[in-house]
mmCIF file of N, CA and C in Angstrom:
data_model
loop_
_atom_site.group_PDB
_atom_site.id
_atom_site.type_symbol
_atom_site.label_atom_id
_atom_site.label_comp_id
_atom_site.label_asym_id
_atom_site.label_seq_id
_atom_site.Cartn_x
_atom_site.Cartn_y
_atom_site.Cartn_z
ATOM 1 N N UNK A 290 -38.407 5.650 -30.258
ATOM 2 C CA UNK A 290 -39.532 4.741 -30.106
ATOM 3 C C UNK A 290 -39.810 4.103 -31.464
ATOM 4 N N UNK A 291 -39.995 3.088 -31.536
ATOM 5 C CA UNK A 291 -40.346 2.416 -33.018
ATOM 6 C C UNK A 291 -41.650 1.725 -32.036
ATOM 7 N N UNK A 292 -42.794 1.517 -33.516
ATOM 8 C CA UNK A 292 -44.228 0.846 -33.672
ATOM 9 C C UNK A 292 -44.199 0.249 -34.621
ATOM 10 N N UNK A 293 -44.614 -1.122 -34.404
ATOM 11 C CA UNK A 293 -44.896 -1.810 -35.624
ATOM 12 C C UNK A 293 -46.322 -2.520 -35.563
ATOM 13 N N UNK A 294 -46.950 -2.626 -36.519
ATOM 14 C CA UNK A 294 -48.384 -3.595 -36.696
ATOM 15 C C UNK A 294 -48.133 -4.835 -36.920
ATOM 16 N N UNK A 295 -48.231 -6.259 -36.300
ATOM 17 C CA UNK A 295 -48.404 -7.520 -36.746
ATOM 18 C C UNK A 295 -49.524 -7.814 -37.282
ATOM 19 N N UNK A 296 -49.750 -8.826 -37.856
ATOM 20 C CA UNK A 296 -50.936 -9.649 -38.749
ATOM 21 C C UNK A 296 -50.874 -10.692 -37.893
ATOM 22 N N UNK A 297 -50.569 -11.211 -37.141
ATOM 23 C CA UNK A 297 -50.253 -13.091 -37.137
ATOM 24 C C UNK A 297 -49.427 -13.074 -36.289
ATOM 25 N N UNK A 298 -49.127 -14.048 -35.444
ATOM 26 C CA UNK A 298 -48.137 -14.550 -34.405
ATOM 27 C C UNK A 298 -47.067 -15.206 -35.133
ATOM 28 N N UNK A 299 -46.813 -15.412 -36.469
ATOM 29 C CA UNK A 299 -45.968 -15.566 -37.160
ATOM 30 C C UNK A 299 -45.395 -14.192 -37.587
ATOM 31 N N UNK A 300 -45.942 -13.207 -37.869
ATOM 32 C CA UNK A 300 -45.394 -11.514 -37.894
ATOM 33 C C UNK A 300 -45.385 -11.497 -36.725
ATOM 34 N N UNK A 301 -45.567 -11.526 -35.462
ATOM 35 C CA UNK A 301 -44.923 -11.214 -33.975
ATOM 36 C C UNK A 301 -43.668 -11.509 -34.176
ATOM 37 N N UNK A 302 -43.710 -13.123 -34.248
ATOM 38 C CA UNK A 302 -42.428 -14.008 -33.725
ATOM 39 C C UNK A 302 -41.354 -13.495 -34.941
ATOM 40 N N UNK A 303 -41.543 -12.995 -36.258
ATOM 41 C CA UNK A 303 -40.584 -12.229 -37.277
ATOM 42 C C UNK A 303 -40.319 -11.075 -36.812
ATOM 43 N N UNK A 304 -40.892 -10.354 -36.163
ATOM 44 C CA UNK A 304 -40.428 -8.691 -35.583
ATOM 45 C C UNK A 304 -39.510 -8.754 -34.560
ATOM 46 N N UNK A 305 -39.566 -10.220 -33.393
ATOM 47 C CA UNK A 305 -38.711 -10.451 -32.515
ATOM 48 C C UNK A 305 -38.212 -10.792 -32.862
ATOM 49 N N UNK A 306 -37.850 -11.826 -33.949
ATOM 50 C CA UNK A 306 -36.691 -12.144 -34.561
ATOM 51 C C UNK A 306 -35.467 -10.988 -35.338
ATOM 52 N N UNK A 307 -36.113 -9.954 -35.460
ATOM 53 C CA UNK A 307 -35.760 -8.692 -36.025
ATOM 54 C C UNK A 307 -35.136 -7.954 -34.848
ATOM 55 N N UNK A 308 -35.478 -7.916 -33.864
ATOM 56 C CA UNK A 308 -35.278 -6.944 -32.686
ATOM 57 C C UNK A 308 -33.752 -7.475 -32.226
ATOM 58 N N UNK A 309 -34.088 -8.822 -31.857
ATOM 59 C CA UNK A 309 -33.232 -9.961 -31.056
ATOM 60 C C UNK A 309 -31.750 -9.625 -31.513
ATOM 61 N N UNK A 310 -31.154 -9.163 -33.344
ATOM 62 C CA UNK A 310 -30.278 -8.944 -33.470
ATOM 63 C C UNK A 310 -30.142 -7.528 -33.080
ATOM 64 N N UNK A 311 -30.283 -6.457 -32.971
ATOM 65 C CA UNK A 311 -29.798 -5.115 -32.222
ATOM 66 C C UNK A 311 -29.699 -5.689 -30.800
ATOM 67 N N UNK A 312 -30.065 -6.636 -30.145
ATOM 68 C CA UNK A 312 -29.663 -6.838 -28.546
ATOM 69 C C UNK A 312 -28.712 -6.929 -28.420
ATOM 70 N N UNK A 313 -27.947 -6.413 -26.939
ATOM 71 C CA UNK A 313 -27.115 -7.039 -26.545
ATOM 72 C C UNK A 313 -27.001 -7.491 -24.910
ATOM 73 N N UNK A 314 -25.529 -8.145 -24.837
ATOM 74 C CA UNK A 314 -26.142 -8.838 -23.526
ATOM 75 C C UNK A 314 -26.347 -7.975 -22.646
ATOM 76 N N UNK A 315 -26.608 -7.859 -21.478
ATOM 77 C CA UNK A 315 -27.025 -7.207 -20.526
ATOM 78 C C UNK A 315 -28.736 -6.298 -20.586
ATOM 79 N N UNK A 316 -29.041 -6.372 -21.600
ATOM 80 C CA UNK A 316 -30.532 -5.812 -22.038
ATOM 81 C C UNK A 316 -31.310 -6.632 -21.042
ATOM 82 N N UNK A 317 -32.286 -5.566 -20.725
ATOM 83 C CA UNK A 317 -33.789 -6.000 -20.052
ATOM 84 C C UNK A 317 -34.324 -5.150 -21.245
ATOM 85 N N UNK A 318 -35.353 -6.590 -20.988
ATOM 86 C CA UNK A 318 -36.701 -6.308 -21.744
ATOM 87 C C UNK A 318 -38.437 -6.060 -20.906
ATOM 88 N N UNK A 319 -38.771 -5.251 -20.946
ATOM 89 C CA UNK A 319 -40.026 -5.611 -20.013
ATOM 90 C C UNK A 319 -41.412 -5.052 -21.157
ATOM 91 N N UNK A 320 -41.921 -6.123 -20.626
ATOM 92 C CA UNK A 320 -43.247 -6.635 -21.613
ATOM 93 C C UNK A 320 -44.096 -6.511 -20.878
ATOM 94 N N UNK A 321 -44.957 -5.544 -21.690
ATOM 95 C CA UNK A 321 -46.436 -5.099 -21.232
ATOM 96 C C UNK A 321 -47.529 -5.352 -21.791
ATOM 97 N N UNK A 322 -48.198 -5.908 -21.576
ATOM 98 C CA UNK A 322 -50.226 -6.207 -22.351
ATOM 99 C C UNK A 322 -50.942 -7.572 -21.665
ATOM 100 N N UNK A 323 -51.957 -7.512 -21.801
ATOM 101 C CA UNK A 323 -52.611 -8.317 -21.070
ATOM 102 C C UNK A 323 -52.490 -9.820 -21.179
ATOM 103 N N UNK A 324 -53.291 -10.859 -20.568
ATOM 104 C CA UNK A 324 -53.342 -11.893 -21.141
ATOM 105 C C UNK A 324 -53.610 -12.147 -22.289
ATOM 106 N N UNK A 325 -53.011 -13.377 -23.248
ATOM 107 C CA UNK A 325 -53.019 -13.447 -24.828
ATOM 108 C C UNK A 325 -52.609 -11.813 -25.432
ATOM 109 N N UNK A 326 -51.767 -11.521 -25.060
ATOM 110 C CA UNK A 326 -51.743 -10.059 -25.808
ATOM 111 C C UNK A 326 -50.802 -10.819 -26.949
ATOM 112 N N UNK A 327 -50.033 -11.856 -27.046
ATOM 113 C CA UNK A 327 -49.116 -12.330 -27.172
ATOM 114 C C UNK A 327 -47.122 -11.939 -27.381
ATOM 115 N N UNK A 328 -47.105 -11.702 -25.897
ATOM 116 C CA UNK A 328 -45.886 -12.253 -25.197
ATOM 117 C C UNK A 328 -45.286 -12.810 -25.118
ATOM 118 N N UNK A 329 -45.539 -13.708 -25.032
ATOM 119 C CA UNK A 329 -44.864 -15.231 -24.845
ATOM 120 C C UNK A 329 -44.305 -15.092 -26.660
ATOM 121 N N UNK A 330 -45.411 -15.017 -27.604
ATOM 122 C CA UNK A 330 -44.875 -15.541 -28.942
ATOM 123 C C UNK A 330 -43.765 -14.367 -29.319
ATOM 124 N N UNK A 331 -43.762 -13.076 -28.934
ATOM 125 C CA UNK A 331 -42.753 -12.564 -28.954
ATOM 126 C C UNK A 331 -41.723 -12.985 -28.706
ATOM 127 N N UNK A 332 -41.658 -13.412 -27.567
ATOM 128 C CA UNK A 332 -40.307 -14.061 -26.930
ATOM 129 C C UNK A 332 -39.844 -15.194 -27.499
ATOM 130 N N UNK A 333 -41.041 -16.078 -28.043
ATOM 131 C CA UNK A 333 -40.424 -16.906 -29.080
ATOM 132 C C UNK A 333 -39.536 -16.427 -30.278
ATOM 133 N N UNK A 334 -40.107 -15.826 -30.756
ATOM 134 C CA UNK A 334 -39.235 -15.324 -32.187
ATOM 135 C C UNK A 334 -37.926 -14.614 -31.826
ATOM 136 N N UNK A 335 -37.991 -13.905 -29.858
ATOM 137 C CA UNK A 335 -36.661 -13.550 -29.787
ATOM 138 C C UNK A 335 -35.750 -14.523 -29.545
ATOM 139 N N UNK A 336 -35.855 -15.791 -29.286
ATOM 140 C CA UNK A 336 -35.197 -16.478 -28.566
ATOM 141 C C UNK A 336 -35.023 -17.172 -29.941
ATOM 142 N N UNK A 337 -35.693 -17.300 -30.567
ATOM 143 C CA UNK A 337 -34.914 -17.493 -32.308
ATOM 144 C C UNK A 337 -33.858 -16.912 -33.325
ATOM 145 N N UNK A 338 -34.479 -15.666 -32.548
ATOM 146 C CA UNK A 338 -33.340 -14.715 -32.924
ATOM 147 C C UNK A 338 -31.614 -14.694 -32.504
ATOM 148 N N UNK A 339 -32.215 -15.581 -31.211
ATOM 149 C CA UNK A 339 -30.549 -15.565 -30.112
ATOM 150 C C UNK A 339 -29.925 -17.088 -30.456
ATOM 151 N N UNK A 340 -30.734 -17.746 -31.779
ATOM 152 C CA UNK A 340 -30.111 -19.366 -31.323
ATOM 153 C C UNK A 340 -30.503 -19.941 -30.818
ATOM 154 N N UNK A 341 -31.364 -19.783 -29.955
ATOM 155 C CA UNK A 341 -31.817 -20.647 -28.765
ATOM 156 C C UNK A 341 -32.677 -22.224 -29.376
ATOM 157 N N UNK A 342 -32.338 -23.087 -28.918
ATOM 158 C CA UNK A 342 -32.986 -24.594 -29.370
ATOM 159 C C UNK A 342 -33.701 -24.732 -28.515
ATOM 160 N N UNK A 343 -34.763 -25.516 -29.379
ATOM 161 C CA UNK A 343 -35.648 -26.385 -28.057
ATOM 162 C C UNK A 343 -37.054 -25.278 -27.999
ATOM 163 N N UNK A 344 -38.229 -25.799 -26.948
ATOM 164 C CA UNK A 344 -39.274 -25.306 -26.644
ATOM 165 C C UNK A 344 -39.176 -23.507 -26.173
ATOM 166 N N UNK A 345 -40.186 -23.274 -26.106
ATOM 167 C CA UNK A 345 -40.146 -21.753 -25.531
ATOM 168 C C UNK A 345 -41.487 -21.215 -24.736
ATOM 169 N N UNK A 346 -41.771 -21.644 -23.311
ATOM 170 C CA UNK A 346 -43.106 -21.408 -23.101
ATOM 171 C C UNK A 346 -42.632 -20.286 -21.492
ATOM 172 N N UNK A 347 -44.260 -19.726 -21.856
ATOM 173 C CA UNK A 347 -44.178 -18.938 -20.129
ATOM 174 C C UNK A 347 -44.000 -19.758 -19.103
ATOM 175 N N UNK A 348 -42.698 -19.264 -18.233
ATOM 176 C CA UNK A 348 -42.418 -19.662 -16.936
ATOM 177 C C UNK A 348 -43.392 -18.945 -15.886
ATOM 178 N N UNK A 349 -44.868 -19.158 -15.994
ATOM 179 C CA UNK A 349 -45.801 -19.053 -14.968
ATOM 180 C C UNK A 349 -45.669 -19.749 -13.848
ATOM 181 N N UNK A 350 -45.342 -21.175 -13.750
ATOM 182 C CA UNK A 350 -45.114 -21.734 -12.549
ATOM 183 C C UNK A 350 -43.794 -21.350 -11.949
ATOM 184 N N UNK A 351 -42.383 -21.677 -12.999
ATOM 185 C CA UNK A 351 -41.002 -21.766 -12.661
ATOM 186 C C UNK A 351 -40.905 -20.494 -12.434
ATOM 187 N N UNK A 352 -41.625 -19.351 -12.675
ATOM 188 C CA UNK A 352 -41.004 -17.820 -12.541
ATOM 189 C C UNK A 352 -40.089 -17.880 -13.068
ATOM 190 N N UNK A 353 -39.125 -18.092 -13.564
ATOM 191 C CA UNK A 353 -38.152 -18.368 -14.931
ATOM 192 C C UNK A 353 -37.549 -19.268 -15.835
ATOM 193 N N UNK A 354 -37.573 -19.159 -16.849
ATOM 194 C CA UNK A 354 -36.686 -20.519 -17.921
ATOM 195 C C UNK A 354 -35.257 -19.645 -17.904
ATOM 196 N N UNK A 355 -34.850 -20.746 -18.237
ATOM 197 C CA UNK A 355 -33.419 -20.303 -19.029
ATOM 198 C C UNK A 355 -33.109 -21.018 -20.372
ATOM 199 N N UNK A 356 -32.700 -20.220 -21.226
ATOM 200 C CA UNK A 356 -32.205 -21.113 -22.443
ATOM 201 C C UNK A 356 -30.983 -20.366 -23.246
ATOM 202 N N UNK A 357 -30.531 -21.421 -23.063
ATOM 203 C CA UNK A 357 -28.989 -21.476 -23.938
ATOM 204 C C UNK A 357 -28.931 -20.788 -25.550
ATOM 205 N N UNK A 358 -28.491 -19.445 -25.253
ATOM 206 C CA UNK A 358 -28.538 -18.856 -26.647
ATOM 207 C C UNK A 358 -27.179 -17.805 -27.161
ATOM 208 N N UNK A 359 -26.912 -17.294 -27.820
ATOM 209 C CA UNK A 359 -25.751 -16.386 -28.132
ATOM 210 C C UNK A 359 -26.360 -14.775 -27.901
ATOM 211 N N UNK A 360 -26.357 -13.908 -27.059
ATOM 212 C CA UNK A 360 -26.366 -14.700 -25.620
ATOM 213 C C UNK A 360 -27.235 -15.245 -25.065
ATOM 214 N N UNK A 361 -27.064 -16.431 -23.774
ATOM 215 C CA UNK A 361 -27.856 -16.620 -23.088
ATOM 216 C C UNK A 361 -29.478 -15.853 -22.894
ATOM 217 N N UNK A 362 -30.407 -16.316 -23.251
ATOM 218 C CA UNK A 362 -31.801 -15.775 -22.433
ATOM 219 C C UNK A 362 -32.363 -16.531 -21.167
ATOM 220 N N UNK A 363 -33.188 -14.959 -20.717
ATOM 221 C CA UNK A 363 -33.851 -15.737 -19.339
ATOM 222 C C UNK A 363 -35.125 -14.871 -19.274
ATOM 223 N N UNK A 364 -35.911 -15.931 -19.357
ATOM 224 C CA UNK A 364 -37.416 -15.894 -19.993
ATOM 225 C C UNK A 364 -38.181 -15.521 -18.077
ATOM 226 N N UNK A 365 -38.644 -14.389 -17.906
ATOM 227 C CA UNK A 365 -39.218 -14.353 -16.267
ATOM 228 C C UNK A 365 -40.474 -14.068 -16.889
ATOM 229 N N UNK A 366 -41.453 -14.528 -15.504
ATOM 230 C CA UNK A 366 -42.872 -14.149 -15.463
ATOM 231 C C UNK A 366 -43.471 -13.735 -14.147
ATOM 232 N N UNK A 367 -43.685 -12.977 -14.038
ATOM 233 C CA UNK A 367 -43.626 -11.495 -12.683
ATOM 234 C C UNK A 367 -45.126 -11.647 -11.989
ATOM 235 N N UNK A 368 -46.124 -12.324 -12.946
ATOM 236 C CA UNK A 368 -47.586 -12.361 -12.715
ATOM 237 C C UNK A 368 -47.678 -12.656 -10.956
ATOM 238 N N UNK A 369 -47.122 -13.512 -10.659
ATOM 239 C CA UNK A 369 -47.741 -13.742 -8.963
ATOM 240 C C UNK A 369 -46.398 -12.663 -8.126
ATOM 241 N N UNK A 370 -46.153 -12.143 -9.052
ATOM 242 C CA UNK A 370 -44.964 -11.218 -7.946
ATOM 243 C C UNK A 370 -45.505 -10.142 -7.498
ATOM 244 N N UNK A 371 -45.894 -9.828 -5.958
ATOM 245 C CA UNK A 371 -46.334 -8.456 -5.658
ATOM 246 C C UNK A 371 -45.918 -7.572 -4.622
ATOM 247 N N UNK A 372 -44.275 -7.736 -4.439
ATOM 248 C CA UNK A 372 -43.717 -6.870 -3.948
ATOM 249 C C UNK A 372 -42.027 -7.612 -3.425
ATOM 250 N N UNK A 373 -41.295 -6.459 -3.595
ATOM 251 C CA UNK A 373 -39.985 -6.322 -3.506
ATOM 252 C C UNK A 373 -39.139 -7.775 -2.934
ATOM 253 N N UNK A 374 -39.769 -8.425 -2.054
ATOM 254 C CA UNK A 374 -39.527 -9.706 -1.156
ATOM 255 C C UNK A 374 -39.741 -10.487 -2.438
ATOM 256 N N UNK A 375 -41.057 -10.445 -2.802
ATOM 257 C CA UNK A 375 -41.461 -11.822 -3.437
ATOM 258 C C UNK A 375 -40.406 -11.769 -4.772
ATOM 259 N N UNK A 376 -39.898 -10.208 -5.507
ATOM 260 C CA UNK A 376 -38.971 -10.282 -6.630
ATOM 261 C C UNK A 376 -37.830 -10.641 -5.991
ATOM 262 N N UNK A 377 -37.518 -10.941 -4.953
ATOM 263 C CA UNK A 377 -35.651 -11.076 -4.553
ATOM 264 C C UNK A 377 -35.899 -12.097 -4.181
ATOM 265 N N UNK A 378 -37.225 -13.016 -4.192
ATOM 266 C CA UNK A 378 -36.628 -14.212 -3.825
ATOM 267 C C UNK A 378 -36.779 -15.143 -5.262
ATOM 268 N N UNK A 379 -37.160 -14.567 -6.687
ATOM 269 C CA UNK A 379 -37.114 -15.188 -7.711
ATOM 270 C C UNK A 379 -35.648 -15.308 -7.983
ATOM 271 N N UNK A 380 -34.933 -14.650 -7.655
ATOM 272 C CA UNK A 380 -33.645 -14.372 -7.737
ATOM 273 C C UNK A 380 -33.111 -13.405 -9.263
ATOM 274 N N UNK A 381 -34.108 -12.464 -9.363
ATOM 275 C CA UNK A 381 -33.917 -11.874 -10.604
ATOM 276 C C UNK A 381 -32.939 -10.890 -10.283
ATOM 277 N N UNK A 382 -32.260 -10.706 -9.367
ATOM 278 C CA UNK A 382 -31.082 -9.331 -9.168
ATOM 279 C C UNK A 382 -29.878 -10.445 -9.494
ATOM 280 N N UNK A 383 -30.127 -11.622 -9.059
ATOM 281 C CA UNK A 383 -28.729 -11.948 -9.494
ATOM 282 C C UNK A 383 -28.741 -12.072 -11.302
ATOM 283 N N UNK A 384 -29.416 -12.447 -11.554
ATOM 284 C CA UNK A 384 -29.804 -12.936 -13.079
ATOM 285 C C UNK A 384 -29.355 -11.109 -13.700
ATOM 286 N N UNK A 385 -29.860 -10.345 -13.141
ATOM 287 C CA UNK A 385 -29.658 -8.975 -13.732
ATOM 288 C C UNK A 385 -28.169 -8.078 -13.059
ATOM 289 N N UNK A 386 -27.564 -8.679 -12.607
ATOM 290 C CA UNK A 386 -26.016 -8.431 -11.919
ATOM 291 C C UNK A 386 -25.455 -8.856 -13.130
ATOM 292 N N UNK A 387 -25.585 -10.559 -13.263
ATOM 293 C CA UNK A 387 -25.048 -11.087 -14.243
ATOM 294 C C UNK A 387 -24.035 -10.039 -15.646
ATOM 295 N N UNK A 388 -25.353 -9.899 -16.077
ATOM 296 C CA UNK A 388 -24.748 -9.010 -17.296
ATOM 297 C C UNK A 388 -24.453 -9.769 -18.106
ATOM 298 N N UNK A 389 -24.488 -11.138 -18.599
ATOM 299 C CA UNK A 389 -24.242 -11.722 -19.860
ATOM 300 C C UNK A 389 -25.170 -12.051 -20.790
ATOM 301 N N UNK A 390 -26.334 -12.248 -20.318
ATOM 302 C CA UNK A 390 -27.516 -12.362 -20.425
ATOM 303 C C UNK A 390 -28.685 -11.707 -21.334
ATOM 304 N N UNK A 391 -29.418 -11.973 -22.080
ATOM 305 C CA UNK A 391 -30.242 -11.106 -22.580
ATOM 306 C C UNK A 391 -31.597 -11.436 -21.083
ATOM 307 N N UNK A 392 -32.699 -10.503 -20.601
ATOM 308 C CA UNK A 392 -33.654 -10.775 -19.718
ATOM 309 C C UNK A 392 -34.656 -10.140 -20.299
ATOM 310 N N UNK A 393 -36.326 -11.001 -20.610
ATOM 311 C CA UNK A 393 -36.844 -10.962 -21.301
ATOM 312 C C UNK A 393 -38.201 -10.935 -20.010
ATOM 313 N N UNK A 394 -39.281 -9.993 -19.670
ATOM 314 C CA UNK A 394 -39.956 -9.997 -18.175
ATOM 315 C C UNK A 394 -41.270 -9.736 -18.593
ATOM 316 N N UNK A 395 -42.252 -11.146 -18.499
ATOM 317 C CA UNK A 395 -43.263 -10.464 -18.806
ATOM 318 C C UNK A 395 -44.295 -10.054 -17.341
ATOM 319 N N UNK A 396 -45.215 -9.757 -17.566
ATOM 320 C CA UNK A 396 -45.649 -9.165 -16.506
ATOM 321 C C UNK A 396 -44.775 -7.733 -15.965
ATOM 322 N N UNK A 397 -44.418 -7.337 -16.154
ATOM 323 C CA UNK A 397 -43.345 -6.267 -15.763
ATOM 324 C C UNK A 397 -44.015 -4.985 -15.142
ATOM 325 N N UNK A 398 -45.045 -5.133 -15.762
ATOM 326 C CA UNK A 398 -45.948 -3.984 -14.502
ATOM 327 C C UNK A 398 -46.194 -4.076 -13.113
ATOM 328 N N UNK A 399 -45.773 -5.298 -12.521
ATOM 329 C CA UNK A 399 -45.675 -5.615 -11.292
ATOM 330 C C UNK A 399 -44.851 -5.268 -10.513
ATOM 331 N N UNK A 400 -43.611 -5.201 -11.658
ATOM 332 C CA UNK A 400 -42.741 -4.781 -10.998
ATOM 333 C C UNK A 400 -41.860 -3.529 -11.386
ATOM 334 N N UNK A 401 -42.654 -2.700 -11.889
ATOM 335 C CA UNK A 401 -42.200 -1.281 -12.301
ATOM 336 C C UNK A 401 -40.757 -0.577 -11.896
ATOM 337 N N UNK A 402 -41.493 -0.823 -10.755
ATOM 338 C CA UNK A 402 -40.272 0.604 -9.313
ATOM 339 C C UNK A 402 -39.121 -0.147 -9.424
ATOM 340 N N UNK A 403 -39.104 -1.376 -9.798
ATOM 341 C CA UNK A 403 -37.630 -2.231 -9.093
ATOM 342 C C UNK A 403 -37.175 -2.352 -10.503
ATOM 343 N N UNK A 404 -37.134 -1.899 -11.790
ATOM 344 C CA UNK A 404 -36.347 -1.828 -13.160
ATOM 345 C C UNK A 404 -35.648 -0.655 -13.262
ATOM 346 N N UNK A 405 -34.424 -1.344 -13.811
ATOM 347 C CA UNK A 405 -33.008 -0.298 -13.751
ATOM 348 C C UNK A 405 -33.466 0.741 -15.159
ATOM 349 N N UNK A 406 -33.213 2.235 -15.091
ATOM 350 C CA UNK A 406 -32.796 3.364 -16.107
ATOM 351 C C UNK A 406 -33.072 2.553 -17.870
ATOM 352 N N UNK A 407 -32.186 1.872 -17.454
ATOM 353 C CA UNK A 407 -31.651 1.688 -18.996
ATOM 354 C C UNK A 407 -32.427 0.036 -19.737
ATOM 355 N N UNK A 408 -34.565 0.081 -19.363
ATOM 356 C CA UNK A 408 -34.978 -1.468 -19.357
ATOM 357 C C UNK A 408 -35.689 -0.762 -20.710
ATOM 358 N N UNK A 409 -35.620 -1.434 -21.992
ATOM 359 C CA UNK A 409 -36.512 -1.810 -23.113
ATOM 360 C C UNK A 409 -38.175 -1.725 -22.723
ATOM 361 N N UNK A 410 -38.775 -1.200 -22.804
ATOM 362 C CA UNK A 410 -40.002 -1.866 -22.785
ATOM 363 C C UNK A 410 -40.802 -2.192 -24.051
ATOM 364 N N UNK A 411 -41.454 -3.312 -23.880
ATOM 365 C CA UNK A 411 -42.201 -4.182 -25.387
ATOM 366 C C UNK A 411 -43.714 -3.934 -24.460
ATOM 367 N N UNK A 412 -44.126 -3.169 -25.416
ATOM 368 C CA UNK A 412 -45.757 -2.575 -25.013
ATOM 369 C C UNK A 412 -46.791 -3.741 -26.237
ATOM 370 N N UNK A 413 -47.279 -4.729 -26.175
ATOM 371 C CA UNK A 413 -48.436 -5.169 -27.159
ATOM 372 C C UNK A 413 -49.418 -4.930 -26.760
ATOM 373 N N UNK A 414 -50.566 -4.662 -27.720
ATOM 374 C CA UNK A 414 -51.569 -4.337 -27.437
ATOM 375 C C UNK A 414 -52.335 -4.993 -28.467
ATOM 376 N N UNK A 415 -53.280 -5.971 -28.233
ATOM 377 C CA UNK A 415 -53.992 -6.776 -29.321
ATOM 378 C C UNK A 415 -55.315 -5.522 -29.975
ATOM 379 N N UNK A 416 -55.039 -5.718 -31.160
ATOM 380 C CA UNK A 416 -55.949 -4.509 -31.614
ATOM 381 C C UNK A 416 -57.467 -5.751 -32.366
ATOM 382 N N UNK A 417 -57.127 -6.868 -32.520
ATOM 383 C CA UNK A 417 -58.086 -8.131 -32.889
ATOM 384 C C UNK A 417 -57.614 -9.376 -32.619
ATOM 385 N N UNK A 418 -58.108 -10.641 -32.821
ATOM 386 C CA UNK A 418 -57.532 -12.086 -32.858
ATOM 387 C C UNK A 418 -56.224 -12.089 -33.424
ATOM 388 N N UNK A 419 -55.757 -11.152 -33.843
ATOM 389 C CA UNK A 419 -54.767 -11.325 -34.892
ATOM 390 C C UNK A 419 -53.910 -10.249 -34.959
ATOM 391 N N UNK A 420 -54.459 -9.052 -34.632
ATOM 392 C CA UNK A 420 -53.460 -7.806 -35.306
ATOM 393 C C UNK A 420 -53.002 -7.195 -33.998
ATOM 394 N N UNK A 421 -51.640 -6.731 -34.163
ATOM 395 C CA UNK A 421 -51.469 -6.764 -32.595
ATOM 396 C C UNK A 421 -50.510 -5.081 -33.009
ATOM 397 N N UNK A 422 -50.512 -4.266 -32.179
ATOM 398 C CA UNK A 422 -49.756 -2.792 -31.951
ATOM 399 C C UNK A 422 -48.500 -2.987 -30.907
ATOM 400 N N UNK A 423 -47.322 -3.131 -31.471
ATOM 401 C CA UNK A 423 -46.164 -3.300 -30.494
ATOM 402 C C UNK A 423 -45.032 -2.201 -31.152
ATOM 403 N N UNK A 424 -45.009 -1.548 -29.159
ATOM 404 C CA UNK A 424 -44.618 -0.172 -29.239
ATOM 405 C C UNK A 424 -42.740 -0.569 -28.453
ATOM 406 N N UNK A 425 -41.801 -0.479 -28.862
ATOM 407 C CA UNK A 425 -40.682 -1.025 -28.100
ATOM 408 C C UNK A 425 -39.776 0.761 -27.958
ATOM 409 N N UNK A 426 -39.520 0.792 -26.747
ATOM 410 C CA UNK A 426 -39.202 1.948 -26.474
ATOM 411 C C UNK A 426 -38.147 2.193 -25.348
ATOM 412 N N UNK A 427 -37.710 2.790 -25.388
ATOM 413 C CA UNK A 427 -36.069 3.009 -23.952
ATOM 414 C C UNK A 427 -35.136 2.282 -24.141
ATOM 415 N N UNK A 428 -34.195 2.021 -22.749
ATOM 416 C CA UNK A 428 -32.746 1.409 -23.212
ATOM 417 C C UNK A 428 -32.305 2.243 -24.011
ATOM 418 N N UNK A 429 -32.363 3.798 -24.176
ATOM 419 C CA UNK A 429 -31.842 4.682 -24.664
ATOM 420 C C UNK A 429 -31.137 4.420 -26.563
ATOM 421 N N UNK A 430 -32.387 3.052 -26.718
ATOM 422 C CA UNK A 430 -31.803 3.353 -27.996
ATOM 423 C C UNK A 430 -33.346 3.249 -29.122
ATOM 424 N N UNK A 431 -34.074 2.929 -28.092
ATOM 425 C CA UNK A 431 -35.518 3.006 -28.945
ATOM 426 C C UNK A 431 -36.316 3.902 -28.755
#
């Protein structure tokens, strides 16, 4: 298990940028904390980490982005997902068959029961406007 303290969503998006190189493809990530816990800016700094060009926002409506990175990411958001039907029809089993992929899930408490053995979890927890407690743990290597 590693913990780290951020200052700033600029120290978020540097710790994911930090993480992003120990990934590899086939990793799930599942991200836990509330609204504004900041998530999303995590995922920014990982998707910096992977290469990835261009914007980086929550797929709240699309239920997923994709962006072109070394490897590939695929940015999901689980929030209106509330049961087994509604996850198979985002089409996240194929995305997680795949295997080339890094998969990055926020909301992931929704969907607990349906994550494979071997999923990362990114726990934030805003401790102020600013200082945030992120706990990254499993995938048998954290």
């Amino acid at each position: 298990m590693r913990e780290l303290m951020t200052h700033s969503v600029s120290e978020t998006e540097n710790a994911a940028r930090s993480l992003a190189q120990e990934l590899r493809p086939g990793d799930l990530l599942a991200f836990t904390g509330g609204m504004g816990a900041g998530k999303t800016a995590f995922i920014r700094g990982l998707a910096d980490g992977l290469h990835v060009r261009g914007e980086v926002s929550s797929p709240t409506y699309a239920i997923v982005n994709e962006y072109r990175g070394d490897p590939p990411l695929y940015h999901f958001d689980m929030y209106r997902v509330e049961s087994e039907d509604d996850l198979y029809t985002t089409g996240f089993y194929d995305y997680l068959d795949a295997g080339n992929a890094i998969l990055a899930v926020e909301w992931s408490e929704n969907i607990t029961d349906f994550l494979p053995d071997d999923t990362i979890y990114v726990d934030i927890i805003p401790l102020s406007d600013h200082d945030r407690k992120i706990t990254i743990h499993g995938g048998g290597r954290f």
